[in-house]
PDB file of C-alpha atoms in Angstrom:
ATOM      1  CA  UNK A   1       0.000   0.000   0.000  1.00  0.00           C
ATOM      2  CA  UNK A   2       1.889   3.373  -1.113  1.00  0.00           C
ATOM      3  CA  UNK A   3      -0.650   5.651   0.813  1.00  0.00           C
ATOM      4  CA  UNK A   4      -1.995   7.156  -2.215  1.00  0.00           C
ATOM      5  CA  UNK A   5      -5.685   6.600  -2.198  1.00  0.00           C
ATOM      6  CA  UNK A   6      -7.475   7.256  -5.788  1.00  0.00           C
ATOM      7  CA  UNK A   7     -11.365   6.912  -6.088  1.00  0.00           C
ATOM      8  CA  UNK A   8     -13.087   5.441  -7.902  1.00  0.00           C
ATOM      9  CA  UNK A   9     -11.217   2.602  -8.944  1.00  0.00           C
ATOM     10  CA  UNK A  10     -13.425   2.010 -11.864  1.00  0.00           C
ATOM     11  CA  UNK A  11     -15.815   4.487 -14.053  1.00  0.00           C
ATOM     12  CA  UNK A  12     -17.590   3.547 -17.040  1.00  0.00           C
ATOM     13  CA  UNK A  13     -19.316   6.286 -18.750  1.00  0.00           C
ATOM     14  CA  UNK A  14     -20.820   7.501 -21.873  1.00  0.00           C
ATOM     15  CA  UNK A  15     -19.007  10.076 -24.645  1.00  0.00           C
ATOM     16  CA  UNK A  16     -19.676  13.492 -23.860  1.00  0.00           C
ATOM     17  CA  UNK A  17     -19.962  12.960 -20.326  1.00  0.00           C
ATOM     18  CA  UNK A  18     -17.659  14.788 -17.960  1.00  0.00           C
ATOM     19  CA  UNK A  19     -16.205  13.011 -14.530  1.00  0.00           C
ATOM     20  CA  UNK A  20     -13.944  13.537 -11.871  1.00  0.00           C
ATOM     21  CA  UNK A  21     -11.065  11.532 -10.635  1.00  0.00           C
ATOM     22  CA  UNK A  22      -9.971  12.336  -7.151  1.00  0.00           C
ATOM     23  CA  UNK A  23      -6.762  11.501  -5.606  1.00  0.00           C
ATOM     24  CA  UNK A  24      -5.465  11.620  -1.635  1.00  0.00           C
ATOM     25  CA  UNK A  25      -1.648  12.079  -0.966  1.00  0.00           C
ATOM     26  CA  UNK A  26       0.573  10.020   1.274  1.00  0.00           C
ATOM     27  CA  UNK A  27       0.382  12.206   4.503  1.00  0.00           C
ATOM     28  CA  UNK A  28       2.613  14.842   4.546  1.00  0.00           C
ATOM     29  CA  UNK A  29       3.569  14.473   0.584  1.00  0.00           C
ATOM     30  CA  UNK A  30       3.097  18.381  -0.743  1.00  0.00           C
ATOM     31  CA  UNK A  31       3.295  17.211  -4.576  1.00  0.00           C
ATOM     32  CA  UNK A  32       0.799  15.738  -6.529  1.00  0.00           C
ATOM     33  CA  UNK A  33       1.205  14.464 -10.180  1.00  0.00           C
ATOM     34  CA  UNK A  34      -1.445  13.136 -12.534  1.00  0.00           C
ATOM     35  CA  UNK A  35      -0.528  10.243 -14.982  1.00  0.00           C
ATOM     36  CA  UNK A  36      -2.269   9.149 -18.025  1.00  0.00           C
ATOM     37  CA  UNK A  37      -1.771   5.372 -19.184  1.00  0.00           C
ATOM     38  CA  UNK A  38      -3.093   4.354 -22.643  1.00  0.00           C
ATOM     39  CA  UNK A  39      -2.200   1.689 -24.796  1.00  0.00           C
ATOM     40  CA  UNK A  40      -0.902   3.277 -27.386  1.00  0.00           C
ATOM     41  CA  UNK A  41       0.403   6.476 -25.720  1.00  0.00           C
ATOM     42  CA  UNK A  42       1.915   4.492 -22.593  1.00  0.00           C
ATOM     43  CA  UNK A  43       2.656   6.765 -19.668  1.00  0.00           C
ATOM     44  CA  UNK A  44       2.172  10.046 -19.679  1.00  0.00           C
ATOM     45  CA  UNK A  45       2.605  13.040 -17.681  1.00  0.00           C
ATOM     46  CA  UNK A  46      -0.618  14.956 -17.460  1.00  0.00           C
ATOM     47  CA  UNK A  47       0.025  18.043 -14.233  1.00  0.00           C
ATOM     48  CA  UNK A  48       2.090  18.740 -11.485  1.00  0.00           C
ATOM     49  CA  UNK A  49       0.507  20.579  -8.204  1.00  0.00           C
ATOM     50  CA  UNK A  50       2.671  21.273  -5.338  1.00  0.00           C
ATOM     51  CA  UNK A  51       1.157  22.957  -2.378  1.00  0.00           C
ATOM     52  CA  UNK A  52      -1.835  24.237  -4.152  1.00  0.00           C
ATOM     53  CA  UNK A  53      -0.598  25.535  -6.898  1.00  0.00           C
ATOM     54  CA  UNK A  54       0.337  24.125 -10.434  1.00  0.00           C
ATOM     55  CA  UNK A  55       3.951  23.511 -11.282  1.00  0.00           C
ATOM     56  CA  UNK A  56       3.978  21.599 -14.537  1.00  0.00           C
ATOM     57  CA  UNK A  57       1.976  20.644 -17.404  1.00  0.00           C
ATOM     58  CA  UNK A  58       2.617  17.838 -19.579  1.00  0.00           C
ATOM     59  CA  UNK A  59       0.250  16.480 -22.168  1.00  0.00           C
ATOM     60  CA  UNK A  60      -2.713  17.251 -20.789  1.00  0.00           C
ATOM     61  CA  UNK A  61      -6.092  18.244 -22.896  1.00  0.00           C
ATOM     62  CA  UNK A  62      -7.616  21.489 -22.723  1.00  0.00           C
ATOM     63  CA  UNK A  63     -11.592  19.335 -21.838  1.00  0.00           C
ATOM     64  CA  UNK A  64      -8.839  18.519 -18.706  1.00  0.00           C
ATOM     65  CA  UNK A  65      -8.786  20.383 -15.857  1.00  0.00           C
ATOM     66  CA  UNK A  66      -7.147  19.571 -12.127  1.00  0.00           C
ATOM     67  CA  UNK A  67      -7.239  21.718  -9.049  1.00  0.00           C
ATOM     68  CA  UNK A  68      -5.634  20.566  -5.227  1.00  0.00           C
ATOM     69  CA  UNK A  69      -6.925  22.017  -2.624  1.00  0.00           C
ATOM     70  CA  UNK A  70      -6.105  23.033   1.003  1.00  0.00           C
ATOM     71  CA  UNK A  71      -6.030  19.869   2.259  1.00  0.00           C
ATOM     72  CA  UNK A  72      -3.708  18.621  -0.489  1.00  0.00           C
ATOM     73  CA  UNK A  73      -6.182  16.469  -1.887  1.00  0.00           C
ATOM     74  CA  UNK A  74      -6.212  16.532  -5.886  1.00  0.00           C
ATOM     75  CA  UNK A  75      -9.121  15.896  -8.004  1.00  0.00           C
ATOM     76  CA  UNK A  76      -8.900  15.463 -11.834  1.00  0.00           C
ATOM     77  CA  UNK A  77     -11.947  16.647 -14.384  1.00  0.00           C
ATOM     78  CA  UNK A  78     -12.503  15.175 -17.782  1.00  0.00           C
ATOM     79  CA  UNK A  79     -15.236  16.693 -20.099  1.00  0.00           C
ATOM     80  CA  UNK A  80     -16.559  15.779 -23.030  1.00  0.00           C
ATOM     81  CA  UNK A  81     -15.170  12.458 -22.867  1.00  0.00           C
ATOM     82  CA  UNK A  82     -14.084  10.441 -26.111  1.00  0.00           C
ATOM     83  CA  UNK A  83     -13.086   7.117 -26.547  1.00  0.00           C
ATOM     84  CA  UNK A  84     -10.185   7.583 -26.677  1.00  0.00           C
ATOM     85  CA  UNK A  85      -9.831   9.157 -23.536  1.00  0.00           C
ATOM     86  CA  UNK A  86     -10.462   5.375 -21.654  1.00  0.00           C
ATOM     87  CA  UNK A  87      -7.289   5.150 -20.031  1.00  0.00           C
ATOM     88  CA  UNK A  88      -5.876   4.096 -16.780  1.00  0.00           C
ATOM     89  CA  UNK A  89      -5.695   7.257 -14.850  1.00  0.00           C
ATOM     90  CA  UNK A  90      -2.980   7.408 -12.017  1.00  0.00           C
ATOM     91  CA  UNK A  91      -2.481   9.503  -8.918  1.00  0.00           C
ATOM     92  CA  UNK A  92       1.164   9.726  -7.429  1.00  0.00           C
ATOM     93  CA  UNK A  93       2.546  11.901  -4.479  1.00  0.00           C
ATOM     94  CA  UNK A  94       5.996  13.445  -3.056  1.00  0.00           C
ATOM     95  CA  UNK A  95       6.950  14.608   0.135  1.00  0.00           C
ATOM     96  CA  UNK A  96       8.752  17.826  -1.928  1.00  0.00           C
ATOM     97  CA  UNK A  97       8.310  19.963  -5.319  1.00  0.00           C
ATOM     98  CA  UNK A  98      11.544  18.522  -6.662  1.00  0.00           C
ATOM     99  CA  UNK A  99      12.520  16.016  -4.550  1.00  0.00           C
ATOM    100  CA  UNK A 100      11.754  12.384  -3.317  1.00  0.00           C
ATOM    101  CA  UNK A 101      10.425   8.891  -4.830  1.00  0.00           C
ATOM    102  CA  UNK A 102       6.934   9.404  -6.233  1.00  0.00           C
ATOM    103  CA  UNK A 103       4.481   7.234  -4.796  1.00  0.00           C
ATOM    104  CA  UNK A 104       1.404   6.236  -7.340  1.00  0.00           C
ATOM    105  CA  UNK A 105      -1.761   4.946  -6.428  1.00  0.00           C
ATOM    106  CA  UNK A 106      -4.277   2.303  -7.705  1.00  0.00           C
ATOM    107  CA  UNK A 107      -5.233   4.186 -10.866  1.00  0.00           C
ATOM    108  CA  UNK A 108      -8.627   4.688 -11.611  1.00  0.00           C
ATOM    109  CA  UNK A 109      -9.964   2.664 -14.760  1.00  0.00           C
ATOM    110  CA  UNK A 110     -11.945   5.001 -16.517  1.00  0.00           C
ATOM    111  CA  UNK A 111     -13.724   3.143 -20.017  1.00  0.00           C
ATOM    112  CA  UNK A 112     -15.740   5.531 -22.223  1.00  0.00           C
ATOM    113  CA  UNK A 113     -18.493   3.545 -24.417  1.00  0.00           C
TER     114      UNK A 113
ATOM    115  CA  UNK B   1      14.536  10.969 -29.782  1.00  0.00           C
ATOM    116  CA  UNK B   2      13.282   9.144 -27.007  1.00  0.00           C
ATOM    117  CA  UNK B   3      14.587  10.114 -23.153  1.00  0.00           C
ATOM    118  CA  UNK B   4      13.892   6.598 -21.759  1.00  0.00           C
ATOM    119  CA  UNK B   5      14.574   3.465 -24.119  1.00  0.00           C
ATOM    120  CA  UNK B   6      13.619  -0.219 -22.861  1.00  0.00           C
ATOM    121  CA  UNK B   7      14.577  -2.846 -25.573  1.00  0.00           C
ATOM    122  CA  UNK B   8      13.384  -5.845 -24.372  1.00  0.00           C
ATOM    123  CA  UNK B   9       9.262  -6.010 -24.344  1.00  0.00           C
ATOM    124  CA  UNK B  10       9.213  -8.924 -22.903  1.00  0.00           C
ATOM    125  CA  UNK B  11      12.121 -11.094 -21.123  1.00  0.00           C
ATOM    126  CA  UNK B  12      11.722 -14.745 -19.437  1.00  0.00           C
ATOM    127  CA  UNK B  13      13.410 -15.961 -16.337  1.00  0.00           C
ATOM    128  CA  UNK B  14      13.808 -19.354 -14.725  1.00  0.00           C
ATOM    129  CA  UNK B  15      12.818 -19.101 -11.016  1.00  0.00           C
ATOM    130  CA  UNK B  16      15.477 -18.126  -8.173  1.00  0.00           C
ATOM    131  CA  UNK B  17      17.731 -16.994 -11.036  1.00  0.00           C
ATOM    132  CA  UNK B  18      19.017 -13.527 -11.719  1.00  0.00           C
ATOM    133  CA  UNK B  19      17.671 -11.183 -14.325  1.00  0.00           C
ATOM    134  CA  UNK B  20      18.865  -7.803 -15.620  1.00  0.00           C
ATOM    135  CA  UNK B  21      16.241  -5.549 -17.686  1.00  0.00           C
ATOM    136  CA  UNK B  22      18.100  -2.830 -19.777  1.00  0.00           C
ATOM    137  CA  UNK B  23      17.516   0.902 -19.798  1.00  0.00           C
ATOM    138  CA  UNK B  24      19.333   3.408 -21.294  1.00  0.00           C
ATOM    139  CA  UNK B  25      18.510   7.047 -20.675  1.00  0.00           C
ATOM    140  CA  UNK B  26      18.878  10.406 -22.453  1.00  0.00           C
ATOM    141  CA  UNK B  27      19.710  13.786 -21.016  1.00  0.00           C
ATOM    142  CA  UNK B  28      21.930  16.955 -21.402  1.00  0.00           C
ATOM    143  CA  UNK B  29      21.016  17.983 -17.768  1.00  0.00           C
ATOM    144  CA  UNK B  30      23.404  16.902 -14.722  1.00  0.00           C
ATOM    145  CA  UNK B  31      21.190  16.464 -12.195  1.00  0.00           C
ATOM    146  CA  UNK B  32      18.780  13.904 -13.043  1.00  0.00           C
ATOM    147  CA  UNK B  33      16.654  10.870 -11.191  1.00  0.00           C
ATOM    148  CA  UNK B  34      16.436   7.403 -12.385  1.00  0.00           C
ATOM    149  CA  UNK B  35      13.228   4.894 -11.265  1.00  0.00           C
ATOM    150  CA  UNK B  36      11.789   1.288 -11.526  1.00  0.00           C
ATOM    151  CA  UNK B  37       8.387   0.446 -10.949  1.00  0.00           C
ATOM    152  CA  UNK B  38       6.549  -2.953 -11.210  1.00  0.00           C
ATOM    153  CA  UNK B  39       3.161  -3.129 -12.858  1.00  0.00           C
ATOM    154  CA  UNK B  40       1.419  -6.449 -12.226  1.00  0.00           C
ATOM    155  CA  UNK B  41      -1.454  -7.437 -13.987  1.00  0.00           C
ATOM    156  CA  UNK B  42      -3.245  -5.863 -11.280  1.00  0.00           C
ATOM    157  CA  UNK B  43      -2.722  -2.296 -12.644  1.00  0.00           C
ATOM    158  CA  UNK B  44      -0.986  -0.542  -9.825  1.00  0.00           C
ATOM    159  CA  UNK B  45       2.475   1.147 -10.423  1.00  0.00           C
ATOM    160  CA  UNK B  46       4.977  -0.203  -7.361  1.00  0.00           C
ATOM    161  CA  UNK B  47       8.046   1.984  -6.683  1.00  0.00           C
ATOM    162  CA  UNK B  48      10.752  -0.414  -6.411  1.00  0.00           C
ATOM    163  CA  UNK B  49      14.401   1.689  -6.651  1.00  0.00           C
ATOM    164  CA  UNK B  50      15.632   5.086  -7.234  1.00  0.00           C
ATOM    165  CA  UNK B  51      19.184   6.350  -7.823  1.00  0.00           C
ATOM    166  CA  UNK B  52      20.047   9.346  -8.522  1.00  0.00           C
ATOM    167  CA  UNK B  53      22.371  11.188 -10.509  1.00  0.00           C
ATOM    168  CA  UNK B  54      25.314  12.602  -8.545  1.00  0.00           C
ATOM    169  CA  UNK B  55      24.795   8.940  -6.435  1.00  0.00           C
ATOM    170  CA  UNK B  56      28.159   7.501  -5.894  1.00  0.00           C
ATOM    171  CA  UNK B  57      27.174   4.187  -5.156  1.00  0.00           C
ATOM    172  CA  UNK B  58      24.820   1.616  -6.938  1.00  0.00           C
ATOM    173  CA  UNK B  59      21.409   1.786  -5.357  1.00  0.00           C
ATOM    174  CA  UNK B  60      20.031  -1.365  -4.011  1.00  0.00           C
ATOM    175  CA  UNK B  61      16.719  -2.516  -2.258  1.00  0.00           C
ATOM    176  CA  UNK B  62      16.299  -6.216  -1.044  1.00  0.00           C
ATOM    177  CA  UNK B  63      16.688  -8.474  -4.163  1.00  0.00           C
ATOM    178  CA  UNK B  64      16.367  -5.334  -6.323  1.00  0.00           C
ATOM    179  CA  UNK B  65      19.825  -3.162  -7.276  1.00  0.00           C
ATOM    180  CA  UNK B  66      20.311  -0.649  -9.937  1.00  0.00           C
ATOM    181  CA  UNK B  67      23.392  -0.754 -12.239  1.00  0.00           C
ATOM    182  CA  UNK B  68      23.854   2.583 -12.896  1.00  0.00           C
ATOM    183  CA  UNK B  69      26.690   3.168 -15.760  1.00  0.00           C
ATOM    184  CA  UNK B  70      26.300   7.315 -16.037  1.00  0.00           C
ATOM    185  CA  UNK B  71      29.142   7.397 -18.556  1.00  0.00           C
ATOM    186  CA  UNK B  72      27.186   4.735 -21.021  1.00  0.00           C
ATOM    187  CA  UNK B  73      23.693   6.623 -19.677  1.00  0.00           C
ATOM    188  CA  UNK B  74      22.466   3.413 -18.470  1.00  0.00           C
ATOM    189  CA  UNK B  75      20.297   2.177 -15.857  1.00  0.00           C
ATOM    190  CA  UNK B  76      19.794  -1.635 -15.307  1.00  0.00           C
ATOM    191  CA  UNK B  77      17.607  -3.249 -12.867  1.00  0.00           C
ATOM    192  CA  UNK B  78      19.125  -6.724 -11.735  1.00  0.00           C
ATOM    193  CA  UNK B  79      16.869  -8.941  -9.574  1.00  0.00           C
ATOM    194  CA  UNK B  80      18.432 -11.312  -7.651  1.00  0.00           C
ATOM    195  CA  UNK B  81      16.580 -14.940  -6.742  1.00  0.00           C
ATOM    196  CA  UNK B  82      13.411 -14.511  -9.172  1.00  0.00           C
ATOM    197  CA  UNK B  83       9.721 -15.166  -7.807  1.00  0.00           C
ATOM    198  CA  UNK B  84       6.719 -16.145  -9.474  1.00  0.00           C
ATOM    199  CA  UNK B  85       5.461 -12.348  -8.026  1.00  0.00           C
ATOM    200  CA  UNK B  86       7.933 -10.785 -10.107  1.00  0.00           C
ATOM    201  CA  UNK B  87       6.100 -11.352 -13.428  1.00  0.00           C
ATOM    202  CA  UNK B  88       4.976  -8.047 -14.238  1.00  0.00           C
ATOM    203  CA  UNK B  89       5.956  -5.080 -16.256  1.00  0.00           C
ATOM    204  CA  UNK B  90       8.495  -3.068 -15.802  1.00  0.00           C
ATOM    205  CA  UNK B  91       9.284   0.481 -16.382  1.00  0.00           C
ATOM    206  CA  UNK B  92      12.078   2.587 -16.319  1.00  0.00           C
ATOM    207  CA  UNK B  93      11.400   6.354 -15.753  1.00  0.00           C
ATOM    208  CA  UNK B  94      13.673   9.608 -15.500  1.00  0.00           C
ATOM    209  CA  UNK B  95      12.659  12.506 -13.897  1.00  0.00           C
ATOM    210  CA  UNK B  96      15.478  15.612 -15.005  1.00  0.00           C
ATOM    211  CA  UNK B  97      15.810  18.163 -12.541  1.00  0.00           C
ATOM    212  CA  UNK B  98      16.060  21.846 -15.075  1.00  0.00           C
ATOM    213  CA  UNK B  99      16.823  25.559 -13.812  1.00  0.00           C
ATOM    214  CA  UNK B 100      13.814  28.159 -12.605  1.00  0.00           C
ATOM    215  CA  UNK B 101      10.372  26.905 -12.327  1.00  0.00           C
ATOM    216  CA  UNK B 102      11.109  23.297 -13.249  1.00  0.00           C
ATOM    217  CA  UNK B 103       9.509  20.307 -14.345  1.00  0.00           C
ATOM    218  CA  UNK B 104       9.753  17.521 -12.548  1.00  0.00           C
ATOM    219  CA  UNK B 105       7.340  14.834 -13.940  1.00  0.00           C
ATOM    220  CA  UNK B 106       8.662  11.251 -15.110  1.00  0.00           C
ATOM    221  CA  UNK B 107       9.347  10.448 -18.354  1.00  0.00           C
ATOM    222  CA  UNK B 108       8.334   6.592 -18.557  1.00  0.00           C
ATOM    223  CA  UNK B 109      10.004   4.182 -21.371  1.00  0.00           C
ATOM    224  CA  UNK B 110       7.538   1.250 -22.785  1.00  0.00           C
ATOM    225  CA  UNK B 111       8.310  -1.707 -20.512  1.00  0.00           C
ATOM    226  CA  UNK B 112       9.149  -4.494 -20.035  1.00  0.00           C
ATOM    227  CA  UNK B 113       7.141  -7.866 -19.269  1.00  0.00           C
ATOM    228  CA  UNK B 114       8.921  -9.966 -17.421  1.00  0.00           C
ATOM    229  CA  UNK B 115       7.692 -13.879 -16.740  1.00  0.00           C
ATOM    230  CA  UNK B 116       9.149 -15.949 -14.829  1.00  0.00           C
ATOM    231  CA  UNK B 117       8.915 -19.780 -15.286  1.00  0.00           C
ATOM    232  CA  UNK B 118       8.679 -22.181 -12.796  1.00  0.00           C
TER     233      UNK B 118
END
């Protein structure tokens, strides 16, 4: 167990829909990182938060939006979903901005029909 | 060209022997990161080693070491005394550390699956 909690662990939903994918840091981690993992694509870095604020952006869609908030928790928000946005969407956590082991979560399964 | 290279999709091992999965690494910055983390069919991404790069010594964690050649820009994960829980994927990720604001996500390579026969 890395201490990274991610709910839901599965979503199935329609195209167009929008949902939200919410992520708990290891206590006392400051960073939080979204992850995208595709088939084709692989891993890839979606956002960076650190404190509250955003740090980095990697390929991340504009119908994508992510936010942490006071209590560190993240939560990520996918709109007008496509198929091709099923993917396995991970959480992951540091104790610093630029330092430390990144600790992922579960991933949440998201499948768009 | 790609920052993380893994060239072996898929590798087999005989139980309580040794494997090595390759990585190779590309970068013009000097401080950089180097990870492995297990995937098993399960889904969930396992941090299993880190080293870093102004590390003098090989990193190592239980059965799991890194052999880190900097000057060849490679990072190898040996495990020692296979288990049938080992078969998984396995990536190798960099995170580069750059001047200012920064960016320090992981770049991930493709993986490799690793099986290990009884």
């Amino acid at each position: 167990d890395s201490g990274v909690t991610q709910t839901p662990k599965h979503l199935i939903t329609a195209t167009g829909q929008r949902v939200t994918l919410r992520c708990s840091p290891r206590s006392g981690d400051l960073s939080v990182y979204w992850y995208q993992q595709s088939l084709d694509q692989g891993l890839q870095f979606l956002i960076q938060y650190y404190n509250g604020e955003e740090r980095a952006k990697g390929n991340i869609l504009e119908r994508f939006s992510a936010q942490q908030f006071p209590d560190l928790h993240s939560e990520l928000n996918l709109s007008s979903l496509e198929l091709g946005d099923s993917a396995l969407y991970f959480c992951a956590s540091s104790v610093g901005e630029f330092t430390g082991e990144l600790f992922f979560g579960e991933g949440s399964r998201l499948t768009v029909l | 060209a790609q920052k993380i290279t893994q060239t072996q999709p898929g590798m087999f091992v005989q139980e309580k022997e040794a494997v090595t999965l390759d990585c190779t690494y590309d970068t013009s910055d000097p401080s950089y990161g180097l990870f492995w983390y297990k995937q098993p069919s399960s889904g969930e991404m396992i941090f299993l080693i880190y080293q870093g790069s102004y590390d003098q010594q090989n990193a190592t964690e239980g059965r799991y070491s890194l052999n880190f050649q900097k000057a060849r820009k490679s990072a190898n994960l040996v495990i020692s005394a296979s288990q049938l829980g080992d078969s998984a994927m396995y990536f190798c990720a960099m995170r580069e550390g750059h001047s200012g604001a920064g960016s320090y996500q992981l770049t991930f390579g493709k993986g490799t699956k690793l099986s290990v026969i009884p």
